[in-house]
XYZ file of C-alpha atoms in Angstrom:
608
model
C 84.055 -67.417 -53.549
C 86.591 -65.287 -56.250
C 86.377 -65.616 -59.596
C 89.469 -65.838 -60.405
C 91.150 -67.610 -57.040
C 88.407 -70.367 -58.807
C 89.893 -69.714 -62.032
C 93.263 -70.684 -60.916
C 92.525 -73.634 -59.066
C 89.901 -74.518 -61.619
C 92.729 -75.492 -64.013
C 95.302 -77.581 -61.424
C 91.803 -79.678 -60.659
C 91.432 -80.118 -64.020
C 94.672 -81.687 -65.467
C 94.770 -83.589 -61.505
C 91.454 -85.447 -62.192
C 92.393 -85.782 -66.659
C 95.781 -87.477 -65.047
C 93.832 -89.384 -63.081
C 91.420 -90.852 -65.066
C 93.377 -91.900 -68.181
C 94.679 -94.540 -65.388
C 91.321 -95.710 -63.132
C 87.921 -96.200 -64.255
C 84.940 -98.245 -63.154
C 82.146 -98.034 -60.506
C 82.931 -95.346 -57.500
C 82.189 -97.560 -54.636
C 80.479 -96.807 -50.980
C 83.015 -95.200 -48.190
C 83.145 -95.885 -44.871
C 84.663 -92.461 -44.418
C 82.702 -89.753 -44.894
C 84.402 -87.707 -47.674
C 86.563 -90.560 -49.161
C 86.122 -92.051 -52.219
C 87.910 -94.112 -54.281
C 90.239 -93.855 -57.346
C 87.194 -95.005 -59.547
C 85.013 -91.952 -58.420
C 87.383 -89.869 -61.424
C 86.216 -90.705 -64.276
C 82.847 -90.081 -63.252
C 83.788 -86.702 -61.780
C 85.736 -84.937 -64.687
C 82.996 -83.915 -66.164
C 81.900 -81.506 -63.493
C 85.567 -80.679 -62.219
C 85.245 -77.541 -64.730
C 83.113 -75.188 -62.440
C 84.034 -74.457 -58.640
C 80.863 -74.361 -57.475
C 79.700 -77.475 -58.809
C 81.573 -79.503 -57.087
C 80.196 -82.673 -54.621
C 81.972 -82.229 -51.191
C 83.311 -86.495 -51.561
C 85.188 -84.709 -54.599
C 86.984 -81.564 -53.569
C 88.296 -83.421 -50.025
C 89.508 -86.086 -52.391
C 91.407 -83.497 -54.009
C 92.464 -81.378 -51.150
C 94.182 -84.050 -49.407
C 96.629 -84.732 -52.182
C 99.965 -84.122 -50.578
C 101.274 -82.942 -54.102
C 98.067 -79.857 -53.438
C 98.859 -78.716 -50.122
C 95.870 -75.821 -48.835
C 95.416 -74.618 -45.859
C 91.724 -73.879 -45.230
C 91.745 -71.933 -41.531
C 88.082 -71.997 -41.225
C 85.286 -75.338 -42.126
C 84.090 -74.843 -45.028
C 80.361 -73.603 -45.286
C 78.036 -73.967 -48.073
C 81.251 -74.889 -50.332
C 82.259 -71.514 -50.232
C 86.691 -71.447 -50.515
C 88.647 -69.677 -47.694
C 91.406 -68.673 -47.976
C 94.368 -69.738 -49.868
C 98.431 -69.779 -47.986
C 100.458 -70.371 -50.147
C 103.192 -72.893 -49.953
C 105.525 -70.842 -49.456
C 103.919 -68.883 -46.756
C 103.735 -71.569 -45.043
C 106.685 -72.964 -45.180
C 108.211 -69.646 -43.800
C 105.638 -69.627 -41.315
C 106.152 -73.083 -40.200
C 110.196 -72.610 -40.646
C 110.045 -69.586 -37.732
C 108.122 -72.123 -34.880
C 110.841 -74.390 -35.758
C 113.573 -72.324 -34.210
C 110.922 -70.567 -32.067
C 111.194 -74.066 -30.508
C 114.464 -74.536 -30.574
C 115.380 -71.398 -28.866
C 112.913 -71.639 -25.762
C 114.680 -75.278 -26.007
C 118.355 -74.045 -25.193
C 116.864 -71.370 -23.182
C 114.932 -74.253 -21.021
C 118.551 -76.172 -20.940
C 120.693 -73.648 -20.196
C 118.400 -71.907 -17.093
C 117.990 -75.838 -15.383
C 121.644 -76.069 -15.753
C 122.312 -72.430 -13.666
C 119.228 -74.099 -10.912
C 120.611 -77.569 -10.963
C 124.141 -75.971 -9.513
C 122.494 -72.861 -7.220
C 124.120 -73.080 -4.030
C 125.407 -70.514 -1.353
C 128.774 -70.175 -2.719
C 127.887 -69.750 -6.117
C 124.694 -67.938 -6.013
C 126.652 -64.434 -7.100
C 127.775 -66.480 -10.152
C 124.707 -67.663 -11.686
C 122.872 -64.769 -10.138
C 125.148 -62.414 -12.679
C 124.429 -64.877 -15.505
C 120.447 -65.031 -15.492
C 120.588 -61.123 -15.524
C 122.603 -62.049 -18.733
C 119.671 -64.462 -20.172
C 117.443 -61.496 -19.077
C 118.247 -59.355 -21.001
C 119.552 -61.743 -24.409
C 115.641 -62.936 -23.909
C 112.129 -61.981 -23.699
C 111.239 -61.295 -20.312
C 107.716 -63.654 -21.143
C 109.943 -66.396 -22.376
C 112.116 -66.174 -18.791
C 109.907 -65.578 -16.550
C 108.002 -69.221 -18.185
C 110.864 -71.225 -17.869
C 112.539 -70.050 -14.310
C 108.903 -70.718 -13.002
C 108.056 -73.797 -14.562
C 111.991 -74.460 -13.440
C 112.526 -73.932 -9.938
C 108.521 -75.444 -9.550
C 110.155 -78.528 -11.147
C 112.942 -78.542 -8.282
C 111.241 -77.470 -5.699
C 107.668 -78.321 -5.848
C 107.270 -82.448 -4.432
C 106.073 -85.469 -3.757
C 107.917 -84.974 0.094
C 109.737 -82.473 1.964
C 112.409 -80.402 0.578
C 114.904 -78.661 3.196
C 114.888 -75.653 4.298
C 118.402 -73.918 2.382
C 117.701 -75.571 -0.923
C 114.170 -73.392 -0.877
C 116.023 -70.918 0.298
C 118.769 -70.439 -1.727
C 116.219 -71.075 -4.537
C 113.761 -68.013 -3.185
C 117.115 -65.819 -2.834
C 118.011 -65.954 -6.472
C 114.006 -64.876 -7.080
C 114.678 -61.998 -4.823
C 117.216 -60.848 -6.355
C 116.231 -60.936 -10.111
C 113.005 -59.074 -8.558
C 115.015 -56.033 -7.127
C 117.907 -56.218 -10.264
C 115.836 -57.085 -13.167
C 112.742 -55.398 -12.884
C 109.307 -56.185 -10.208
C 107.450 -58.353 -12.618
C 109.814 -61.425 -12.078
C 109.627 -62.117 -8.755
C 105.270 -61.718 -9.840
C 104.840 -63.700 -12.191
C 106.507 -66.485 -9.910
C 104.354 -65.693 -6.583
C 101.388 -65.710 -9.345
C 101.850 -69.353 -10.084
C 102.763 -70.721 -6.988
C 99.947 -68.252 -5.329
C 97.607 -70.317 -8.681
C 99.008 -73.368 -7.195
C 98.641 -73.354 -3.359
C 95.579 -72.747 -3.957
C 94.446 -75.392 -6.639
C 96.372 -78.032 -4.340
C 94.302 -76.742 -0.847
C 91.166 -77.291 -3.006
C 92.407 -80.765 -4.065
C 93.112 -82.507 -0.494
C 96.892 -83.843 -2.247
C 97.931 -85.559 0.813
C 101.981 -84.912 -0.487
C 103.491 -82.504 1.065
C 103.152 -80.203 -2.469
C 101.097 -77.190 -0.693
C 103.435 -76.789 2.477
C 106.974 -77.124 0.253
C 104.811 -74.273 -2.163
C 104.132 -72.569 1.507
C 108.219 -72.772 2.183
C 108.185 -70.628 -1.172
C 105.353 -68.025 -0.506
C 107.241 -67.742 2.988
C 110.846 -66.784 2.179
C 109.690 -64.732 -1.074
C 108.383 -62.737 2.848
C 111.748 -63.108 4.488
C 113.663 -61.597 1.113
C 111.358 -58.534 1.146
C 109.403 -60.015 -2.387
C 106.430 -59.475 -0.702
C 104.173 -57.553 1.888
C 102.915 -59.206 5.256
C 99.044 -58.874 4.073
C 99.188 -61.793 1.310
C 100.765 -63.671 5.068
C 97.444 -62.327 6.131
C 95.107 -62.912 4.108
C 96.605 -67.038 3.690
C 96.403 -67.438 7.320
C 93.177 -65.826 7.646
C 91.948 -68.438 5.120
C 93.732 -71.563 6.026
C 91.621 -70.084 10.078
C 88.409 -70.469 8.911
C 88.589 -73.339 7.149
C 90.461 -74.852 10.442
C 91.288 -79.466 9.425
C 93.577 -81.132 10.740
C 95.888 -80.565 7.187
C 95.363 -76.266 8.056
C 96.579 -76.854 11.289
C 99.431 -78.447 10.442
C 100.510 -75.693 6.858
C 98.834 -72.745 10.145
C 101.849 -74.014 12.390
C 103.816 -74.516 8.859
C 103.902 -70.590 8.483
C 104.416 -69.692 11.935
C 107.164 -71.074 12.328
C 108.815 -69.683 9.687
C 107.424 -65.884 8.806
C 105.825 -65.346 12.115
C 107.920 -63.144 14.289
C 109.142 -61.132 11.181
C 104.770 -60.710 10.562
C 105.052 -59.287 14.627
C 107.014 -57.008 13.515
C 104.862 -55.639 11.055
C 101.714 -55.806 11.888
C 101.816 -56.516 15.828
C 98.032 -55.463 15.708
C 97.168 -57.995 13.028
C 98.508 -60.801 14.538
C 97.359 -59.822 17.816
C 93.785 -60.257 15.973
C 94.179 -63.067 14.057
C 95.675 -65.427 16.816
C 92.249 -64.481 18.536
C 90.021 -66.267 16.134
C 92.060 -69.174 16.165
C 91.223 -69.571 19.429
C 87.709 -68.647 18.753
C 87.917 -71.716 16.131
C 89.680 -74.446 18.734
C 87.405 -73.780 21.452
C 84.397 -73.606 19.144
C 86.016 -77.099 17.034
C 87.362 -79.123 19.986
C 84.642 -82.191 19.840
C 85.613 -82.743 15.582
C 89.173 -82.452 16.014
C 90.908 -85.397 16.928
C 94.368 -84.923 17.249
C 93.624 -81.902 20.199
C 97.157 -82.528 20.846
C 98.563 -80.672 17.706
C 95.854 -77.502 17.982
C 96.833 -76.959 21.661
C 100.711 -76.917 20.435
C 99.367 -75.113 17.502
C 97.596 -72.129 20.206
C 100.337 -72.263 21.747
C 103.396 -71.480 19.577
C 101.101 -68.562 19.082
C 100.744 -67.549 22.632
C 104.925 -67.366 22.001
C 104.411 -65.011 19.194
C 101.943 -63.130 20.717
C 104.720 -62.555 23.348
C 108.011 -62.180 21.766
C 109.391 -66.043 23.233
C 111.474 -67.354 20.606
C 112.933 -69.907 23.523
C 109.116 -72.185 23.246
C 109.174 -72.049 19.699
C 110.852 -75.812 19.018
C 113.484 -75.158 16.468
C 112.968 -72.524 15.446
C 116.452 -70.825 14.290
C 116.425 -67.446 12.689
C 119.861 -67.656 11.814
C 119.875 -68.891 8.391
C 117.665 -66.697 7.006
C 119.224 -63.569 8.663
C 122.304 -64.386 7.206
C 121.491 -65.075 3.630
C 119.530 -61.516 3.811
C 122.719 -60.573 4.534
C 123.581 -62.007 1.521
C 121.294 -60.198 -0.787
C 121.783 -57.607 0.626
C 124.872 -57.588 -1.061
C 124.077 -59.114 -4.580
C 121.224 -56.201 -4.974
C 122.266 -53.280 -6.532
C 122.101 -50.326 -5.393
C 119.128 -48.446 -6.817
C 117.275 -51.109 -6.956
C 117.044 -52.271 -3.444
C 113.875 -50.635 -0.749
C 110.926 -51.837 0.450
C 109.775 -49.994 -2.513
C 109.604 -53.149 -4.391
C 107.365 -55.447 -1.903
C 104.753 -56.192 -3.993
C 101.651 -55.419 -1.753
C 99.205 -57.617 -2.813
C 96.067 -59.784 -1.744
C 95.793 -63.288 -1.969
C 92.501 -62.691 -3.804
C 93.659 -59.934 -6.047
C 96.336 -63.195 -7.098
C 94.287 -65.743 -7.294
C 91.109 -63.132 -9.732
C 95.097 -61.882 -12.292
C 93.614 -63.082 -14.808
C 89.727 -62.269 -14.687
C 91.455 -58.209 -13.351
C 94.189 -57.809 -14.935
C 97.985 -57.170 -12.888
C 97.828 -54.137 -11.373
C 100.503 -54.194 -9.413
C 102.940 -55.141 -12.097
C 103.769 -51.153 -13.274
C 103.353 -51.125 -16.874
C 101.683 -54.033 -17.155
C 99.339 -54.599 -20.818
C 95.914 -56.996 -20.795
C 93.103 -56.818 -22.081
C 89.515 -58.374 -21.422
C 86.731 -57.708 -19.545
C 86.872 -54.457 -17.435
C 89.082 -54.808 -15.000
C 87.359 -52.731 -12.498
C 83.545 -54.577 -12.279
C 81.579 -51.385 -12.232
C 78.312 -53.018 -12.427
C 78.572 -55.813 -9.592
C 79.697 -52.313 -7.345
C 77.138 -50.400 -8.520
C 74.743 -53.061 -8.220
C 76.033 -53.950 -3.931
C 75.226 -49.960 -3.666
C 71.859 -49.575 -4.753
C 70.292 -52.727 -2.963
C 72.316 -50.105 -0.562
C 69.936 -47.983 -0.900
C 67.436 -49.608 -1.724
C 66.903 -50.435 2.012
C 66.615 -46.703 2.545
C 63.812 -44.997 2.891
C 62.751 -42.409 0.495
C 62.691 -39.527 2.250
C 66.218 -39.716 3.270
C 66.987 -40.161 -0.277
C 65.253 -37.351 -1.276
C 67.546 -35.913 2.104
C 70.495 -37.098 0.287
C 68.988 -34.539 -3.120
C 68.670 -31.653 -1.601
C 72.160 -32.559 -0.702
C 73.615 -32.253 -3.893
C 74.495 -35.883 -3.356
C 74.971 -37.141 -7.364
C 77.179 -40.702 -6.861
C 75.919 -43.471 -5.639
C 79.389 -43.632 -3.297
C 78.449 -40.630 -1.934
C 74.285 -40.754 -0.852
C 75.856 -44.052 0.240
C 77.807 -42.573 3.181
C 75.056 -40.233 3.989
C 72.470 -42.429 4.252
C 74.817 -43.976 6.942
C 75.327 -41.161 8.627
C 71.439 -39.995 8.622
C 70.132 -43.793 9.319
C 73.128 -44.591 12.336
C 72.302 -44.926 16.029
C 75.697 -43.623 17.014
C 79.280 -42.634 15.921
C 80.492 -45.742 16.052
C 77.971 -47.560 14.093
C 78.457 -44.837 11.712
C 81.827 -46.253 11.827
C 81.209 -49.638 11.648
C 78.985 -49.123 8.301
C 81.433 -46.475 6.553
C 83.610 -49.265 6.947
C 82.052 -52.482 5.407
C 81.170 -50.270 2.723
C 84.624 -51.412 1.158
C 86.029 -48.076 0.052
C 89.053 -47.962 -1.357
C 91.199 -44.746 -1.888
C 89.415 -42.026 -3.733
C 86.391 -43.722 -2.822
C 87.678 -43.637 0.311
C 88.233 -40.242 0.837
C 84.887 -38.989 -0.042
C 83.771 -39.887 3.372
C 85.917 -37.380 4.792
C 84.162 -34.989 2.482
C 80.733 -35.687 3.328
C 81.365 -36.328 7.493
C 82.615 -32.967 6.485
C 79.664 -30.750 4.735
C 77.134 -32.798 6.810
C 78.778 -30.818 10.014
C 78.656 -27.476 8.562
C 75.312 -27.987 7.073
C 73.995 -28.401 10.202
C 71.925 -25.638 11.699
C 73.483 -26.623 15.271
C 76.699 -28.266 16.059
C 76.685 -31.495 16.343
C 78.277 -33.831 17.966
C 77.830 -36.664 16.203
C 80.353 -35.367 13.140
C 83.047 -34.079 15.849
C 83.339 -37.688 17.306
C 82.956 -39.613 14.408
C 85.702 -37.885 12.682
C 87.663 -37.952 16.099
C 86.858 -42.272 14.709
C 88.645 -42.646 11.646
C 91.901 -39.755 13.081
C 92.581 -42.750 15.668
C 92.062 -45.333 12.271
C 94.120 -45.225 10.329
C 96.712 -41.981 9.430
C 95.283 -41.648 6.241
C 92.603 -40.155 7.501
C 93.373 -38.115 8.878
C 95.146 -36.274 6.311
C 92.509 -35.786 4.576
C 91.052 -34.115 7.496
C 93.051 -32.364 7.648
C 93.936 -31.246 3.803
C 90.041 -30.761 3.816
C 89.763 -28.421 6.774
C 92.674 -26.238 5.221
C 89.680 -25.657 1.843
C 87.553 -24.408 4.011
C 89.785 -21.768 6.057
C 90.738 -20.239 2.374
C 87.178 -20.167 1.651
C 86.052 -18.720 4.618
C 84.046 -15.883 3.117
C 82.187 -17.580 0.742
C 80.914 -19.791 4.072
C 78.074 -18.528 6.139
C 77.748 -18.396 10.075
C 76.556 -21.441 11.288
C 78.761 -23.201 8.304
C 82.011 -21.500 9.669
C 80.564 -20.941 14.469
C 80.159 -25.807 13.241
C 83.982 -25.174 11.341
C 85.158 -23.446 14.462
C 83.403 -26.800 17.065
C 84.597 -29.276 14.854
C 88.743 -27.779 14.552
C 88.418 -27.232 18.441
C 87.433 -30.665 19.419
C 90.222 -32.327 17.187
C 92.310 -30.079 18.119
C 91.720 -30.643 22.304
C 91.738 -34.346 21.553
C 95.060 -34.284 19.543
C 93.088 -35.910 16.642
C 94.489 -33.560 14.736
C 97.810 -31.414 15.899
C 97.977 -27.268 16.108
C 100.184 -27.497 13.206
C 96.653 -28.185 11.008
C 96.706 -23.984 11.442
C 99.334 -23.529 9.349
C 97.583 -22.340 6.085
C 96.790 -19.422 7.600
C 99.209 -16.184 7.285
C 99.700 -15.044 9.965
C 101.279 -11.456 8.592
C 97.468 -11.083 5.760
C 95.133 -11.488 8.294
C 91.399 -10.190 7.216
C 88.565 -10.104 9.377
C 87.316 -13.202 8.578
C 90.097 -15.584 9.634
C 91.107 -13.193 12.534
C 87.242 -13.776 14.316
C 87.775 -18.196 12.935
C 90.591 -18.204 14.886
C 90.382 -16.474 17.612
C 87.242 -18.588 18.516
C 89.106 -21.481 17.940
C 92.242 -20.890 20.514
C 89.196 -19.603 22.874
C 87.495 -22.348 22.537
C 90.370 -24.245 22.496
C 91.969 -23.251 26.008
C 88.714 -22.621 28.422
C 87.216 -26.561 27.270
C 90.494 -28.157 28.382
C 92.669 -29.288 31.219
C 95.850 -27.273 31.439
C 97.270 -30.303 31.363
C 96.308 -30.958 27.675
C 96.295 -28.019 26.937
C 100.142 -27.888 27.796
C 100.938 -30.499 25.352
C 99.600 -29.814 22.307
C 100.964 -26.876 22.590
C 104.310 -28.378 22.847
C 103.880 -30.236 20.600
C 104.791 -28.134 17.815
C 107.057 -26.283 20.090
C 110.603 -28.324 18.372
C 110.129 -29.052 15.003
C 111.980 -25.955 13.193
C 109.566 -25.724 9.409
C 107.026 -24.319 12.221
C 108.714 -21.847 13.760
C 106.863 -18.718 11.615
C 103.369 -20.847 13.232
C 105.307 -20.113 16.321
C 106.000 -16.597 16.493
C 102.184 -16.259 14.264
C 100.210 -18.176 17.291
C 102.696 -16.301 19.472
C 101.706 -13.102 18.732
C 97.602 -13.680 17.872
C 97.325 -14.762 21.658
C 99.238 -11.780 23.428
C 97.773 -8.786 21.519
C 94.149 -10.465 20.018
C 92.608 -12.644 21.802
C 93.653 -11.119 25.067
C 92.647 -7.341 23.704
C 89.502 -6.408 24.431
C 88.661 -9.438 27.025
C 86.992 -8.260 29.357
C 83.412 -5.940 26.947
C 83.508 -10.246 25.613
C 83.135 -11.433 28.746
C 83.183 -12.060 32.919
C 85.710 -11.502 34.628
C 86.268 -15.379 35.819
C 86.191 -16.028 32.139
C 88.622 -12.976 31.877
C 91.061 -14.283 34.513
C 91.491 -17.833 33.019
C 92.014 -17.282 29.700
C 94.286 -14.847 30.344
C 95.796 -17.517 32.789
C 95.722 -19.943 29.669
C 97.334 -17.733 27.583
C 100.450 -17.193 29.720
C 101.037 -21.409 30.007
C 100.612 -21.491 25.613
C 102.606 -19.398 25.290
C 105.641 -20.473 27.672
C 105.174 -24.400 26.245
C 105.734 -22.276 22.397
C 108.567 -21.189 23.873
C 109.690 -24.512 25.667
C 111.689 -26.330 23.730
C 112.576 -23.592 21.558
C 116.801 -23.805 20.899
C 118.860 -20.561 23.181
C 120.787 -18.449 21.916
C 124.260 -18.998 24.029
C 126.600 -15.370 23.954
């Protein structure tokens, strides 16, 4: 303990003990409670007060508990060592601040409660304006907590809430989400989803789950959240598939089914197929078969876009409120870019991995991405591969775990479909996903002879998602710019790969716009001649015309069209007789004429 502190406290304790010893006397009695001392003990302890380290624990507790000498100890006492002393005036200031904060929060809660109680469609404009003013005057954290707590109390009850009431409450959140900031909708959405997940696991008998699901559905209707979350919830409900889950699936599809069909018809079709499979598997277990049949009929009506077969479906109230919403949202905050594209898993694990969907949110804790877990998973996948493949990966300079994983999948797959499925199961995201394209292109160019396996695999990825098509285009541009540094085998493989992707329309002909026709050098002339010759000869006339017509009406590709026409007539047909048979030369000449006409098919004509 600090000697100076001990001296200050010592004088007080001596004066207290001496004054108390003058009044009382006698032997101390044992106390039932440890640390509690009777008044008679004071005389005997008076002599020991002089030295701070020798104060016994009972006497120490007694003097600490004196009301006129309040002292605050921030940590438990160990080995009779004194802790930091907080002066009374500082304690009083802290307590005053806490009381003031509590009072402000209470006043804020009353104001928000008053506004929410008066909420209706006619006065929604004025109430949303007052809410925005409250957000400007108070901290976002306090406002988000207060608003979410008030809305949850108003909408989440044991009885089913009127649909109109829930829509108006969610519309208020949507307006604030667009006008104030996306953290408003994000905080409310996270609270609702966590509460819904908690109630689903607890098997609650009331209508709380339906009310929470209605809140989530209308958050999607009013463009606060993306359809990704709705599909995640539906998949979770379909995977469980009990009577309660069937009710919730029906309720959710009735509210947002046709909007989901408009946003992602393919995902809805896959969900319906999975639900049908689950219904067939659980046919004997479920008692209420009519409810299951009704759910399947509703799903089929959604798939066929038949609104009449869904009883009670009325999109008019939502459409009316959407128009009202557009009028109340400021122009700067409108648009679908404010939609939260967040999954169910991300929301439920927000406390552990952070809230990446809120721009500028601060977070401290465990690493946001569990690198150790992902690395162990990748190592487990790689560990099943033979040492020969691993050695080959090392020789090909696959210097990261992700690249090694992709390389091992490519080398050990049965065919391109097997490789495609395995690569998708790696679960790579964003930048990691692009490594698939880079490794496929690298391996294709490293082969001693052209292997069509990589071309078919590349074609499959281009058909699967447009982002893979864009990545392949950029990667091929990099290779074309670096042609002089590539070997003859690599250039030959690149020619065959690019011709295949152009022939199957996986990549458009505009991929050649990276070539400057005014500054052609020998490697690029040779490369372009081989690509176009292969494309013209190996493609059917109808398909070839379609490939070239696609770029004839784009005004931005005028320079590329002129460059291609000049190259086809001047470079490609020059000395064609000497380089091949007469039959091949005739066919090439015919195809060049066809391609040139296709390039001019939709060009604007100059009228005199």
